Each structure stands twice: as C-alpha cells, then as structure tokens.
Amino acid sequence: MNEKEKITLQDNKKYRLVSDQEAIIVYDQENIKVSAISEEGKKSLEDLCSIKELIKKHKTLTIPHREDFKNDQIIEIKGNELYTSNWVGVLQSPISGESGASLRLEIKSRFDNTEKQYFLLYLLCSVSGFYTFNMNVDGNEESNYLIILIIIYINSLIDAYNEGIYKEYVSRRYNDYNFRGTIDINRHLKLNIPFMGKTAYTVREYTYDTEILCLIRQVIDYIRYEHSEIWEGYRRDKSILNEIVEVIENATPSFRANINYAETIKCNKEITHPFYQSYENLRKLALMILNESGQNMFDNLITESFSVLIDMAWLWEEFVAEKLLKDFNYTHLLVGDSEGKFEWAKGESWYPDFIENNDENEGKNIFDAKYKHWTWENNSEDIHQLLSYLFISGGTKCGVIYPYNKELEKDTEKEAEKEILAFKGFYTESKPRIYKLPFCLPSYTGSDYKKYCEDMDEAIGKWKKEFGVKIQDTSSK
C-alpha cells in the first residue's frame, strides 16, 4: 500500500513537534495545528535537513544552481522544535521501513496566503523577464508547483541551448552497403542470405538524436499544448524559443510521441559529463514535469527522493535589482564577479548588493536586500556591515530593502531612518543616514492572479516614487 504523508510549512518560521500516541503533531507559533506525521515520517524529515547532503545524492535541483551554499539548512530540528530558513520548494523522500510509503515536504513563502503561490510566482516571472497576466494558475486540479516548474524549465532550456546542443555516443544498427563498425554475425546471416552486397553491422555514433533530447522535446510539446498561454507569453518575450524548437525537432528524427521518455532507462540515469551539466538540471526538471500526470507533483515518485528548492534570499535580491532599482543608477554586485566588486584593500573585496554607479571621485551610496523582517533592534550585524561599506565608499546614504506585509508582520518602530553620528571631519557638507526601505506587499487573499499582478505593479511604482524622493532627490524614471 502506497501511503503518502504530507507536511506544509512556511519559510523563516518556528514550529513545535508534539508527540501523541499515534503521530507527531506540528503546531505553528500561534499554536494552530499544521500537519501530522508518523514517527518514521519524522526520521525521513530529518534526512531532508541539509541541502549539501541532498546534492550529494544527485536528487536535488536548486535555484540558483550552485554546488556550495552559505545557508546549508533547509530545515533545522532541535528537540521538539522545527525551524525553517530562506529555502522554499518541495521535497519528497521514501519513508524507511515502509514499503511504498513516502514523505512530501512543501515549504512556501510566508508572504503567500493562498494555496496558489502568487508571490513566489510573481518574483520568478519578474527575474526571468517573463510578463503575462493570463496564466491559468487558479485551477483546483493544478499542482501548486507545476507552473513554477514550467517557468524554471523554459529558462533552463534557454541557458542549456546557449551552451550547445546535447550529444552523446549511441549504438546504431544498420543493414546496408556502407559497412563500418562491428559486423553483427547473427543478424547478418538472418537478413543477408543469399548475400546481395549488404552487411548487418553495429556502430557507435556521436549524435544529437538521443533519448535525452527526445525527453526535452516531449516536455516542450506538453507545455506548448497544455500550457499554451505560458509558452506563447515566453515566445513573445524570448524569440530564441522558436529557434530552439526547430533545432531540437530537426535533431531528433527518432522521436515518437507515443513513447513516455520519462520511463526509459537512459533518461533516468544521471548525466555526468561536465560539459552537459546544464542538461542534467533540464533532465531532472523534465522528469518532474512529466511525472506530474495532471495531479500533485511527485505523486508517482515513490521510491525516489526528488527535490526542487529555491533560495528566497537570492530571488528577493534579483527581484530588487530587476524591478525596484533598475531605473536608478545602481550596480548589482555579484560575489565572484571581477567586473563588479568593491575593494577595501589591495586584493580584498566586499560585495554589497547595490552600489551607486557614479564618478570614482564621488562618494557612493550603498543598499542591501534582505529577505527578512528587518528592525533596528535585532539586526546589529547588518548595521555594522552597512556602516563599514559606507566608510569605504564615502557615500552619505545606506539602507536595507526588505519585503513587508503589515497583515503578517507587526512593525512598531516609527523611525524609518537614522542619522549616523560620524566623525565630523569625514562629512562636512551633509550628515550620513541609514534607512529602512520596506517594500510593502499588497494584502491580497483572492484567487485572481491578474489582480495580484496589478496590485504588485502598483506597489512597485509607489516604492520607486518614494525611493526617488527620499534617496535620489528625484523621481524614478
């Protein structure tokens, strides 16, 4: 009997685990029952704590794709308390000792109040450069993560294509006049007696026509026909998709629509070639989408442990860069990017999230994006970091940009900015200041994604206008 246990949590929250005679009950901070799992389910839950361990098992897809993360903990269990972090996504793992049983863990953003994850979806679309209000994300039968997976899949497809088309060695059997490779004696005797000049043989060819590309093509066809509004929206914004479809269709003459490539042995093997690691991510995504089968994702994956995880701290920073600060004169610094770094000593660099892009002889204002409820009281480390940046940059303004929903998080602090009591010799004309810059999310609990997008666009416009007046002394573009 295939028993499935499910637990749904929110990021950056604390939960209590209370044992009773039959199960482990999960309560949130308001003492509301969230889920119930078995003792065996809790053991499987403990196996899903470390993202590094999941990556080692090659069953995890992370957004962004990295091999090492500062934040390794997806969840942390301390005694009877469970803590979530900045990771959201879905994880599934078999429950040890129970044949066919599995545990499904979903972690949603704390800013998503409805079953459909509009906040996460909006951020992903914004960062991907994909804009459409017409996606059907409100159907009751639709997996919460299916639309999100499709968006990630299309972006991953474009990235993989830009690195080159996937090729591999495959064994082909021929019976013709152009003998090469290894003769197939049994087949030759069966097909070519009496001998008329043909030879039956097997040869290894380096070809594009592989089951992996057929799998990718099958998912493309699924998206084109079952989620045409997403595909057409992407085609309008990213014309390269037309080229990708044409190239893949021409490269896979062996493709058959009646074959489920998700079930083939080749497509269930890891791609280990270092040059094609982008296609390994694409392969995992393709299996997840095809196995969805019109129901909740991963329902068919009982014996496997698949995970898709999104780093919300990274996603929020990318959203701030793309939607909030893009019209202002700021550079988004990325760790390890030699073209964008902030040197504080010879050979030593810091990476504030956003630094003002002006003349080298002028001071530069600096801002960080934080995916947490930010207050003056509990964030001394962030303040020290910003003051250090400002000391080196010579700017007069710094601050933190963070998401905020007044319905979910209370903010009793009245001060939106503070004057920095700096040494007077450093700042003779104006005194430096540090700012709290919350992005106030719309309090939306409806089921119309188009309306949610309109509310978010309105909130973005309002934030940019306030930032332009307060920080830039000018309105945004």
Short mmCIF file of C-alpha atoms in Angstrom, two decimals:
data_model
loop_
_atom_site.label_atom_id
_atom_site.label_comp_id
_atom_site.label_asym_id
_atom_site.label_seq_id
_atom_site.Cartn_x
_atom_site.Cartn_y
_atom_site.Cartn_z
CA MET A 1 0.00 0.00 0.00
CA ASN A 2 1.44 3.38 -1.03
CA GLU A 3 0.92 5.72 1.91
CA LYS A 4 1.85 9.35 1.47
CA GLU A 5 2.49 11.72 4.35
CA LYS A 6 2.50 15.45 3.68
CA ILE A 7 3.67 18.42 5.71
CA THR A 8 3.33 22.05 4.57
CA LEU A 9 5.38 24.81 6.21
CA GLN A 10 6.33 28.45 5.59
CA ASP A 11 9.83 29.89 5.35
CA ASN A 12 11.56 31.58 8.29
CA LYS A 13 9.11 30.18 10.86
CA LYS A 14 9.30 28.22 14.10
CA TYR A 15 7.15 25.13 14.71
CA ARG A 16 6.56 22.75 17.62
CA LEU A 17 6.59 18.97 17.28
CA VAL A 18 4.30 17.30 19.83
CA SER A 19 4.09 13.52 20.16
CA ASP A 20 0.85 11.75 20.92
CA GLN A 21 0.05 8.06 20.85
CA GLU A 22 -0.42 7.81 17.10
CA ALA A 23 1.54 10.62 15.41
CA ILE A 24 3.74 13.71 15.62
CA ILE A 25 1.57 16.84 15.55
CA VAL A 26 3.10 20.00 14.05
CA TYR A 27 1.95 23.33 15.53
CA ASP A 28 2.84 26.82 14.35
CA GLN A 29 3.71 29.83 16.55
CA GLU A 30 0.01 30.61 17.06
CA ASN A 31 -0.47 27.06 18.38
CA ILE A 32 -2.51 26.09 15.31
CA LYS A 33 -2.20 22.53 14.07
CA VAL A 34 -0.39 22.49 10.72
CA SER A 35 0.24 18.82 9.95
CA ALA A 36 0.59 15.37 11.44
CA ILE A 37 3.26 12.82 10.53
CA SER A 38 4.34 9.43 11.82
CA GLU A 39 7.49 8.70 13.83
CA GLU A 40 9.01 7.15 10.70
CA GLY A 41 7.99 10.26 8.76
CA LYS A 42 9.88 12.42 11.25
CA LYS A 43 13.03 10.35 10.67
CA SER A 44 12.68 10.91 6.93
CA LEU A 45 12.13 14.62 7.64
CA GLU A 46 15.47 14.73 9.48
CA ASP A 47 17.15 13.33 6.35
CA LEU A 48 15.97 16.39 4.40
CA CYS A 49 17.67 19.00 6.60
CA SER A 50 20.94 19.54 4.72
CA ILE A 51 20.99 20.75 1.15
CA LYS A 52 24.61 19.62 0.72
CA GLU A 53 23.63 16.05 1.57
CA LEU A 54 20.75 16.17 -0.91
CA ILE A 55 23.06 17.49 -3.63
CA LYS A 56 25.48 14.63 -2.95
CA LYS A 57 22.65 12.20 -3.68
CA HIS A 58 22.11 13.95 -7.05
CA LYS A 59 18.37 14.22 -6.46
CA THR A 60 18.10 17.95 -5.88
CA LEU A 61 17.63 20.90 -8.21
CA THR A 62 18.46 24.27 -6.66
CA ILE A 63 17.62 27.77 -7.87
CA PRO A 64 20.16 29.28 -8.31
CA HIS A 65 22.31 26.31 -9.35
CA ARG A 66 25.36 26.11 -7.10
CA GLU A 67 27.47 23.41 -5.52
CA ASP A 68 28.03 25.26 -2.25
CA PHE A 69 25.73 27.42 -0.16
CA LYS A 70 26.32 29.58 2.90
CA ASN A 71 22.88 28.58 4.12
CA ASP A 72 23.04 24.77 4.18
CA GLN A 73 20.00 24.20 6.40
CA ILE A 74 16.67 23.71 4.66
CA ILE A 75 15.06 22.96 7.99
CA GLU A 76 16.57 22.53 11.44
CA ILE A 77 15.17 20.28 14.14
CA LYS A 78 16.20 20.97 17.74
CA GLY A 79 14.47 18.68 20.21
CA ASN A 80 10.75 19.29 19.76
CA GLU A 81 11.21 22.48 17.73
CA LEU A 82 11.50 22.83 13.96
CA TYR A 83 12.87 25.91 12.19
CA THR A 84 12.61 26.78 8.50
CA SER A 85 15.05 29.07 6.68
CA ASN A 86 15.08 31.00 3.40
CA TRP A 87 14.52 27.89 1.26
CA VAL A 88 11.15 27.21 -0.35
CA GLY A 89 10.17 24.32 -2.57
CA VAL A 90 9.04 20.73 -2.47
CA LEU A 91 10.93 17.66 -1.29
CA GLN A 92 9.89 14.04 -1.36
CA SER A 93 11.63 11.07 0.14
CA PRO A 94 10.72 7.43 0.79
CA ILE A 95 9.97 6.54 4.41
CA SER A 96 12.44 3.90 5.54
CA GLY A 97 10.95 0.63 6.75
CA GLU A 98 7.63 1.14 4.99
CA SER A 99 7.28 -0.29 1.50
CA GLY A 100 5.92 2.30 -0.93
CA ALA A 101 5.43 4.98 1.76
CA SER A 102 6.76 8.48 1.16
CA LEU A 103 7.01 11.87 2.86
CA ARG A 104 6.29 15.06 0.93
CA LEU A 105 7.54 18.34 2.44
CA GLU A 106 6.37 21.63 0.98
CA ILE A 107 7.81 24.93 2.14
CA LYS A 108 6.03 28.05 0.91
CA SER A 109 6.90 31.70 1.22
CA ARG A 110 5.47 33.30 4.35
CA PHE A 111 4.05 36.02 2.08
CA ASP A 112 1.82 33.57 0.21
CA ASN A 113 -1.54 33.47 2.00
CA THR A 114 -3.33 31.30 -0.56
CA GLU A 115 -2.81 27.76 -1.86
CA LYS A 116 -1.52 29.17 -5.14
CA GLN A 117 1.84 30.79 -4.57
CA TYR A 118 1.33 34.14 -6.26
CA PHE A 119 4.21 35.94 -4.51
CA LEU A 120 6.77 33.27 -5.45
CA LEU A 121 5.39 33.07 -8.98
CA TYR A 122 5.49 36.84 -9.46
CA LEU A 123 9.11 37.05 -8.29
CA LEU A 124 10.18 34.19 -10.56
CA CYS A 125 8.46 35.74 -13.57
CA SER A 126 9.99 39.15 -12.86
CA VAL A 127 13.51 37.77 -12.53
CA SER A 128 13.03 35.65 -15.67
CA GLY A 129 11.88 38.62 -17.73
CA PHE A 130 8.56 36.89 -18.40
CA TYR A 131 5.44 39.03 -18.12
CA THR A 132 1.90 37.76 -18.61
CA PHE A 133 -1.31 38.06 -16.63
CA ASN A 134 -3.08 35.30 -18.49
CA MET A 135 -1.57 32.21 -16.88
CA ASN A 136 -4.13 29.73 -15.60
CA VAL A 137 -2.84 29.19 -12.08
CA ASP A 138 -6.19 29.00 -10.36
CA GLY A 139 -7.41 25.55 -11.34
CA ASN A 140 -8.20 23.25 -8.41
CA GLU A 141 -6.61 20.26 -10.12
CA GLU A 142 -3.35 22.03 -10.84
CA SER A 143 -0.21 21.29 -8.85
CA ASN A 144 0.94 24.31 -6.89
CA TYR A 145 4.44 23.86 -8.25
CA LEU A 146 3.71 22.86 -11.82
CA ILE A 147 3.56 26.41 -13.22
CA ILE A 148 6.69 27.31 -11.24
CA LEU A 149 8.48 24.24 -12.62
CA ILE A 150 7.48 25.12 -16.18
CA ILE A 151 8.89 28.64 -15.84
CA ILE A 152 12.14 27.27 -14.40
CA TYR A 153 12.23 24.65 -17.18
CA ILE A 154 11.92 27.17 -20.02
CA ASN A 155 14.64 29.38 -18.53
CA SER A 156 16.89 26.36 -18.02
CA LEU A 157 16.21 25.26 -21.60
CA ILE A 158 17.39 28.61 -22.95
CA ASP A 159 20.52 28.53 -20.76
CA ALA A 160 21.37 24.98 -21.83
CA TYR A 161 20.81 25.75 -25.53
CA ASN A 162 23.16 28.75 -25.32
CA GLU A 163 25.91 26.36 -24.20
CA GLY A 164 25.36 23.99 -27.13
CA ILE A 165 23.10 21.08 -28.14
CA TYR A 166 23.39 17.86 -26.15
CA LYS A 167 25.22 15.00 -27.92
CA GLU A 168 26.28 11.52 -26.85
CA TYR A 169 27.55 8.23 -28.24
CA VAL A 170 24.77 5.79 -29.12
CA SER A 171 24.84 2.34 -30.71
CA ARG A 172 23.09 2.14 -34.08
CA ARG A 173 22.27 -1.00 -36.04
CA TYR A 174 22.38 -0.89 -39.84
CA ASN A 175 21.97 -3.26 -42.74
CA ASP A 176 23.25 -1.55 -45.88
CA TYR A 177 26.12 -1.28 -48.34
CA ASN A 178 28.20 1.17 -46.27
CA PHE A 179 29.80 -1.23 -43.80
CA ARG A 180 31.64 0.29 -40.84
CA GLY A 181 31.96 -0.52 -37.16
CA THR A 182 31.40 -4.12 -35.98
CA ILE A 183 29.69 -6.82 -38.03
CA ASP A 184 26.63 -8.39 -36.40
CA ILE A 185 27.06 -12.04 -37.47
CA ASN A 186 23.70 -13.43 -36.32
CA ARG A 187 21.72 -10.58 -37.81
CA HIS A 188 23.80 -10.65 -40.98
CA LEU A 189 23.11 -14.37 -41.54
CA LYS A 190 19.42 -13.83 -40.87
CA LEU A 191 18.99 -10.86 -43.20
CA ASN A 192 21.54 -11.31 -45.97
CA ILE A 193 21.42 -14.93 -47.13
CA PRO A 194 21.81 -15.21 -50.04
CA PHE A 195 24.42 -12.42 -49.99
CA MET A 196 23.41 -9.41 -52.15
CA GLY A 197 26.08 -6.93 -51.02
CA LYS A 198 24.53 -5.64 -47.80
CA THR A 199 26.15 -6.10 -44.38
CA ALA A 200 24.48 -6.07 -40.97
CA TYR A 201 26.63 -4.15 -38.52
CA THR A 202 26.62 -2.08 -35.32
CA VAL A 203 28.40 1.25 -34.97
CA ARG A 204 28.78 3.83 -32.20
CA GLU A 205 27.87 7.29 -33.42
CA TYR A 206 28.25 10.70 -31.77
CA THR A 207 24.81 12.14 -32.41
CA TYR A 208 22.20 14.69 -31.36
CA ASP A 209 19.40 12.15 -31.86
CA THR A 210 19.31 10.90 -28.26
CA GLU A 211 16.64 9.92 -25.77
CA ILE A 212 17.63 12.88 -23.60
CA LEU A 213 16.79 15.35 -26.39
CA CYS A 214 13.59 13.38 -27.09
CA LEU A 215 12.67 13.79 -23.40
CA ILE A 216 13.30 17.53 -23.64
CA ARG A 217 11.21 17.69 -26.81
CA GLN A 218 8.37 15.79 -25.14
CA VAL A 219 8.21 18.32 -22.31
CA ILE A 220 8.29 21.19 -24.80
CA ASP A 221 5.30 19.65 -26.59
CA TYR A 222 3.49 19.19 -23.27
CA ILE A 223 3.98 22.87 -22.37
CA ARG A 224 3.03 24.07 -25.86
CA TYR A 225 -0.30 22.21 -25.85
CA GLU A 226 -1.28 22.00 -22.17
CA HIS A 227 0.01 25.44 -21.06
CA SER A 228 -0.09 27.39 -24.28
CA GLU A 229 -0.59 30.75 -22.51
CA ILE A 230 2.79 30.38 -20.80
CA TRP A 231 4.53 29.19 -23.95
CA GLU A 232 3.09 31.96 -26.12
CA GLY A 233 3.98 34.54 -23.49
CA TYR A 234 7.57 33.36 -23.46
CA ARG A 235 7.71 33.26 -27.27
CA ARG A 236 6.71 36.92 -27.40
CA ASP A 237 9.41 37.91 -24.91
CA LYS A 238 12.12 35.45 -25.99
CA SER A 239 12.14 34.78 -29.73
CA ILE A 240 15.02 32.31 -29.34
CA LEU A 241 12.44 29.68 -28.31
CA ASN A 242 11.34 29.35 -31.94
CA GLU A 243 14.91 28.57 -32.93
CA ILE A 244 15.30 26.08 -30.09
CA VAL A 245 12.16 24.15 -31.09
CA GLU A 246 13.23 23.99 -34.74
CA VAL A 247 16.75 22.81 -33.90
CA ILE A 248 15.59 20.12 -31.46
CA GLU A 249 12.89 18.82 -33.82
CA ASN A 250 15.40 18.56 -36.67
CA ALA A 251 17.93 16.87 -34.38
CA THR A 252 15.55 14.12 -33.20
CA PRO A 253 14.08 12.25 -36.20
CA SER A 254 13.67 9.14 -33.99
CA PHE A 255 11.20 10.93 -31.68
CA ARG A 256 7.89 9.16 -31.16
CA ALA A 257 5.00 10.92 -29.41
CA ASN A 258 3.59 7.63 -28.06
CA ILE A 259 6.73 6.85 -26.04
CA ASN A 260 6.94 8.07 -22.45
CA TYR A 261 10.61 9.01 -22.32
CA ALA A 262 10.39 9.59 -18.56
CA GLU A 263 10.23 5.80 -18.18
CA THR A 264 13.27 4.95 -20.34
CA ILE A 265 16.42 3.73 -18.63
CA LYS A 266 18.63 6.31 -20.32
CA CYS A 267 16.54 9.27 -19.22
CA ASN A 268 16.62 8.07 -15.61
CA LYS A 269 20.42 7.99 -15.49
CA GLU A 270 22.41 10.99 -14.30
CA ILE A 271 24.30 12.97 -16.96
CA THR A 272 27.85 13.01 -15.62
CA HIS A 273 29.70 14.74 -18.47
CA PRO A 274 30.96 18.09 -17.05
CA PHE A 275 30.18 19.94 -20.29
CA TYR A 276 26.49 18.98 -20.15
CA GLN A 277 25.61 19.70 -16.51
CA SER A 278 23.03 22.26 -17.62
CA TYR A 279 21.26 19.38 -19.38
CA GLU A 280 21.37 17.34 -16.17
CA ASN A 281 19.28 20.05 -14.48
CA LEU A 282 16.98 20.06 -17.50
CA ARG A 283 16.63 16.27 -17.31
CA LYS A 284 15.58 16.43 -13.64
CA LEU A 285 13.03 19.14 -14.38
CA ALA A 286 11.65 17.19 -17.33
CA LEU A 287 11.10 14.09 -15.18
CA MET A 288 9.36 16.14 -12.52
CA ILE A 289 7.00 17.73 -15.06
CA LEU A 290 6.16 14.54 -16.97
CA ASN A 291 5.58 12.58 -13.77
CA GLU A 292 3.11 15.21 -12.60
CA SER A 293 0.41 13.47 -14.70
CA GLY A 294 -2.24 16.10 -14.05
CA GLN A 295 -2.14 15.62 -10.24
CA ASN A 296 0.10 16.83 -7.45
CA MET A 297 3.71 16.70 -8.43
CA PHE A 298 5.88 13.77 -7.35
CA ASP A 299 2.86 11.53 -6.69
CA ASN A 300 4.39 8.84 -8.89
CA LEU A 301 7.88 9.19 -7.46
CA ILE A 302 7.53 6.82 -4.52
CA THR A 303 10.94 5.17 -4.50
CA GLU A 304 12.97 8.22 -5.48
CA SER A 305 13.95 11.28 -3.49
CA PHE A 306 13.49 14.35 -5.68
CA SER A 307 13.66 17.96 -4.55
CA VAL A 308 13.33 21.38 -6.12
CA LEU A 309 14.47 24.22 -3.88
CA ILE A 310 14.54 27.98 -4.38
CA ASP A 311 16.72 30.32 -2.33
CA MET A 312 14.34 33.17 -1.49
CA ALA A 313 17.19 35.42 -0.31
CA TRP A 314 18.75 35.16 -3.77
CA LEU A 315 15.38 35.55 -5.53
CA TRP A 316 14.49 38.64 -3.50
CA GLU A 317 17.85 40.26 -4.28
CA GLU A 318 17.35 39.57 -8.00
CA PHE A 319 13.82 40.99 -7.81
CA VAL A 320 15.11 44.19 -6.18
CA ALA A 321 17.71 44.52 -8.95
CA GLU A 322 15.23 43.92 -11.76
CA LYS A 323 12.06 45.65 -10.57
CA LEU A 324 12.98 48.20 -7.89
CA LEU A 325 16.45 49.62 -8.63
CA LYS A 326 16.83 49.01 -12.36
CA ASP A 327 15.69 52.54 -13.23
CA PHE A 328 18.13 54.07 -10.76
CA ASN A 329 21.88 54.46 -11.09
CA TYR A 330 23.00 51.40 -9.10
CA THR A 331 25.22 48.45 -9.92
CA HIS A 332 24.22 45.00 -8.69
CA LEU A 333 27.38 43.37 -7.35
CA LEU A 334 27.66 39.59 -7.52
CA VAL A 335 30.04 37.51 -5.43
CA GLY A 336 32.98 36.35 -7.51
CA ASP A 337 32.28 38.77 -10.36
CA SER A 338 35.59 40.50 -11.08
CA GLU A 339 33.86 43.21 -13.10
CA GLY A 340 31.73 44.30 -10.17
CA LYS A 341 33.49 44.35 -6.84
CA PHE A 342 34.12 46.76 -4.01
CA GLU A 343 37.77 46.73 -2.94
CA TRP A 344 38.54 47.75 0.63
CA ALA A 345 42.22 46.71 0.48
CA LYS A 346 44.60 45.52 -2.21
CA GLY A 347 43.40 42.11 -3.34
CA GLU A 348 40.47 42.15 -0.89
CA SER A 349 36.88 42.79 -1.91
CA TRP A 350 33.44 43.15 -0.38
CA TYR A 351 30.18 42.63 -2.22
CA PRO A 352 27.37 44.91 -1.05
CA ASP A 353 24.24 44.10 -3.03
CA PHE A 354 23.86 47.51 -4.67
CA ILE A 355 26.35 50.36 -5.02
CA GLU A 356 25.77 53.73 -6.63
CA ASN A 357 27.26 53.98 -10.11
CA ASN A 358 28.86 57.43 -10.29
CA ASP A 359 32.31 59.03 -10.79
CA GLU A 360 35.23 57.42 -8.96
CA ASN A 361 35.96 60.64 -7.09
CA GLU A 362 32.42 60.86 -5.69
CA GLY A 363 31.01 59.06 -2.67
CA LYS A 364 28.79 56.07 -3.41
CA ASN A 365 25.55 55.22 -1.62
CA ILE A 366 25.04 51.55 -0.78
CA PHE A 367 22.00 49.33 -0.19
CA ASP A 368 21.47 45.69 0.74
CA ALA A 369 18.49 43.46 0.02
CA LYS A 370 17.36 41.28 2.94
CA TYR A 371 14.64 38.64 2.80
CA LYS A 372 13.57 39.00 6.41
CA HIS A 373 11.52 41.22 8.67
CA TRP A 374 14.07 43.92 9.38
CA THR A 375 14.14 46.08 12.52
CA TRP A 376 16.73 48.34 14.13
CA GLU A 377 16.68 46.28 17.30
CA ASN A 378 17.60 42.79 16.07
CA ASN A 379 19.97 43.46 13.20
CA SER A 380 23.17 44.92 14.62
CA GLU A 381 25.28 42.77 12.30
CA ASP A 382 23.56 44.19 9.20
CA ILE A 383 24.00 47.74 10.51
CA HIS A 384 27.72 47.16 11.21
CA GLN A 385 28.11 45.79 7.69
CA LEU A 386 26.41 48.77 6.06
CA LEU A 387 28.41 51.28 8.10
CA SER A 388 31.62 49.54 7.05
CA TYR A 389 30.59 49.74 3.40
CA LEU A 390 29.71 53.41 3.73
CA PHE A 391 33.03 54.20 5.43
CA ILE A 392 34.95 52.78 2.44
CA SER A 393 32.64 54.15 -0.27
CA GLY A 394 32.42 57.70 1.11
CA GLY A 395 28.68 57.80 0.47
CA THR A 396 26.09 59.55 2.60
CA LYS A 397 23.19 57.09 2.43
CA CYS A 398 22.82 53.37 3.02
CA GLY A 399 19.93 51.11 3.88
CA VAL A 400 18.10 47.81 3.77
CA ILE A 401 15.43 46.85 1.24
CA TYR A 402 13.15 44.10 2.54
CA PRO A 403 9.63 42.72 1.91
CA TYR A 404 6.93 43.65 4.39
CA ASN A 405 3.27 42.77 4.80
CA LYS A 406 1.52 44.68 7.55
CA GLU A 407 -1.11 41.94 7.87
CA LEU A 408 1.50 39.31 8.69
CA GLU A 409 4.27 41.18 10.49
CA LYS A 410 3.98 43.91 13.07
CA ASP A 411 6.36 46.86 12.91
CA THR A 412 6.13 49.13 15.94
CA GLU A 413 9.26 51.11 15.07
CA LYS A 414 8.39 54.62 13.94
CA GLU A 415 11.85 55.61 12.74
CA ALA A 416 12.31 54.94 9.01
CA GLU A 417 15.82 56.40 9.07
CA LYS A 418 18.60 57.29 11.48
CA GLU A 419 21.32 59.88 11.34
CA ILE A 420 24.78 58.33 11.62
CA LEU A 421 26.94 60.11 14.20
CA ALA A 422 30.07 60.03 12.07
CA PHE A 423 33.35 61.87 12.67
CA LYS A 424 32.70 65.45 11.55
CA GLY A 425 35.90 65.61 9.52
CA PHE A 426 34.58 62.95 7.14
CA TYR A 427 31.26 64.61 6.38
CA THR A 428 31.45 68.41 6.16
CA GLU A 429 28.52 69.11 3.83
CA SER A 430 25.84 66.57 4.75
CA LYS A 431 25.43 64.03 7.51
CA PRO A 432 25.19 60.35 6.57
CA ARG A 433 21.96 58.44 7.14
CA ILE A 434 20.84 54.82 7.25
CA TYR A 435 17.36 53.85 6.02
CA LYS A 436 14.76 51.16 6.42
CA LEU A 437 13.20 50.72 2.98
CA PRO A 438 10.37 48.19 3.23
CA PHE A 439 8.63 47.07 0.06
CA CYS A 440 5.03 46.94 1.24
CA LEU A 441 3.36 43.90 -0.30
CA PRO A 442 -0.32 44.07 -1.17
CA SER A 443 -2.61 42.31 1.31
CA TYR A 444 -4.28 40.06 -1.22
CA THR A 445 -6.17 36.87 -0.35
CA GLY A 446 -8.21 36.46 -3.52
CA SER A 447 -7.85 33.92 -6.31
CA ASP A 448 -7.25 36.18 -9.32
CA TYR A 449 -3.58 36.15 -10.33
CA LYS A 450 -4.09 39.02 -12.77
CA LYS A 451 -5.43 41.22 -9.95
CA TYR A 452 -2.47 40.23 -7.76
CA CYS A 453 -0.03 41.24 -10.51
CA GLU A 454 -1.77 44.60 -10.89
CA ASP A 455 -1.53 45.20 -7.13
CA MET A 456 2.17 44.28 -7.15
CA ASP A 457 2.88 46.60 -10.08
CA GLU A 458 1.13 49.40 -8.21
CA ALA A 459 3.21 48.69 -5.09
CA ILE A 460 6.41 48.74 -7.16
CA GLY A 461 5.51 52.12 -8.65
CA LYS A 462 4.80 53.54 -5.19
CA TRP A 463 8.09 52.24 -3.75
CA LYS A 464 10.14 53.63 -6.64
CA LYS A 465 8.50 57.03 -6.30
CA GLU A 466 9.27 57.17 -2.56
CA PHE A 467 12.83 55.97 -3.13
CA GLY A 468 13.35 58.61 -5.80
CA VAL A 469 12.24 61.41 -3.47
CA LYS A 470 13.89 60.15 -0.29
CA ILE A 471 17.19 58.79 -1.59
CA GLN A 472 17.80 60.13 -5.05
CA ASP A 473 16.16 63.54 -4.55
CA THR A 474 14.47 62.87 -7.88
CA SER A 475 11.57 60.84 -9.13
CA SER A 476 12.17 57.47 -10.75
CA LYS A 477 12.14 57.20 -14.47
#
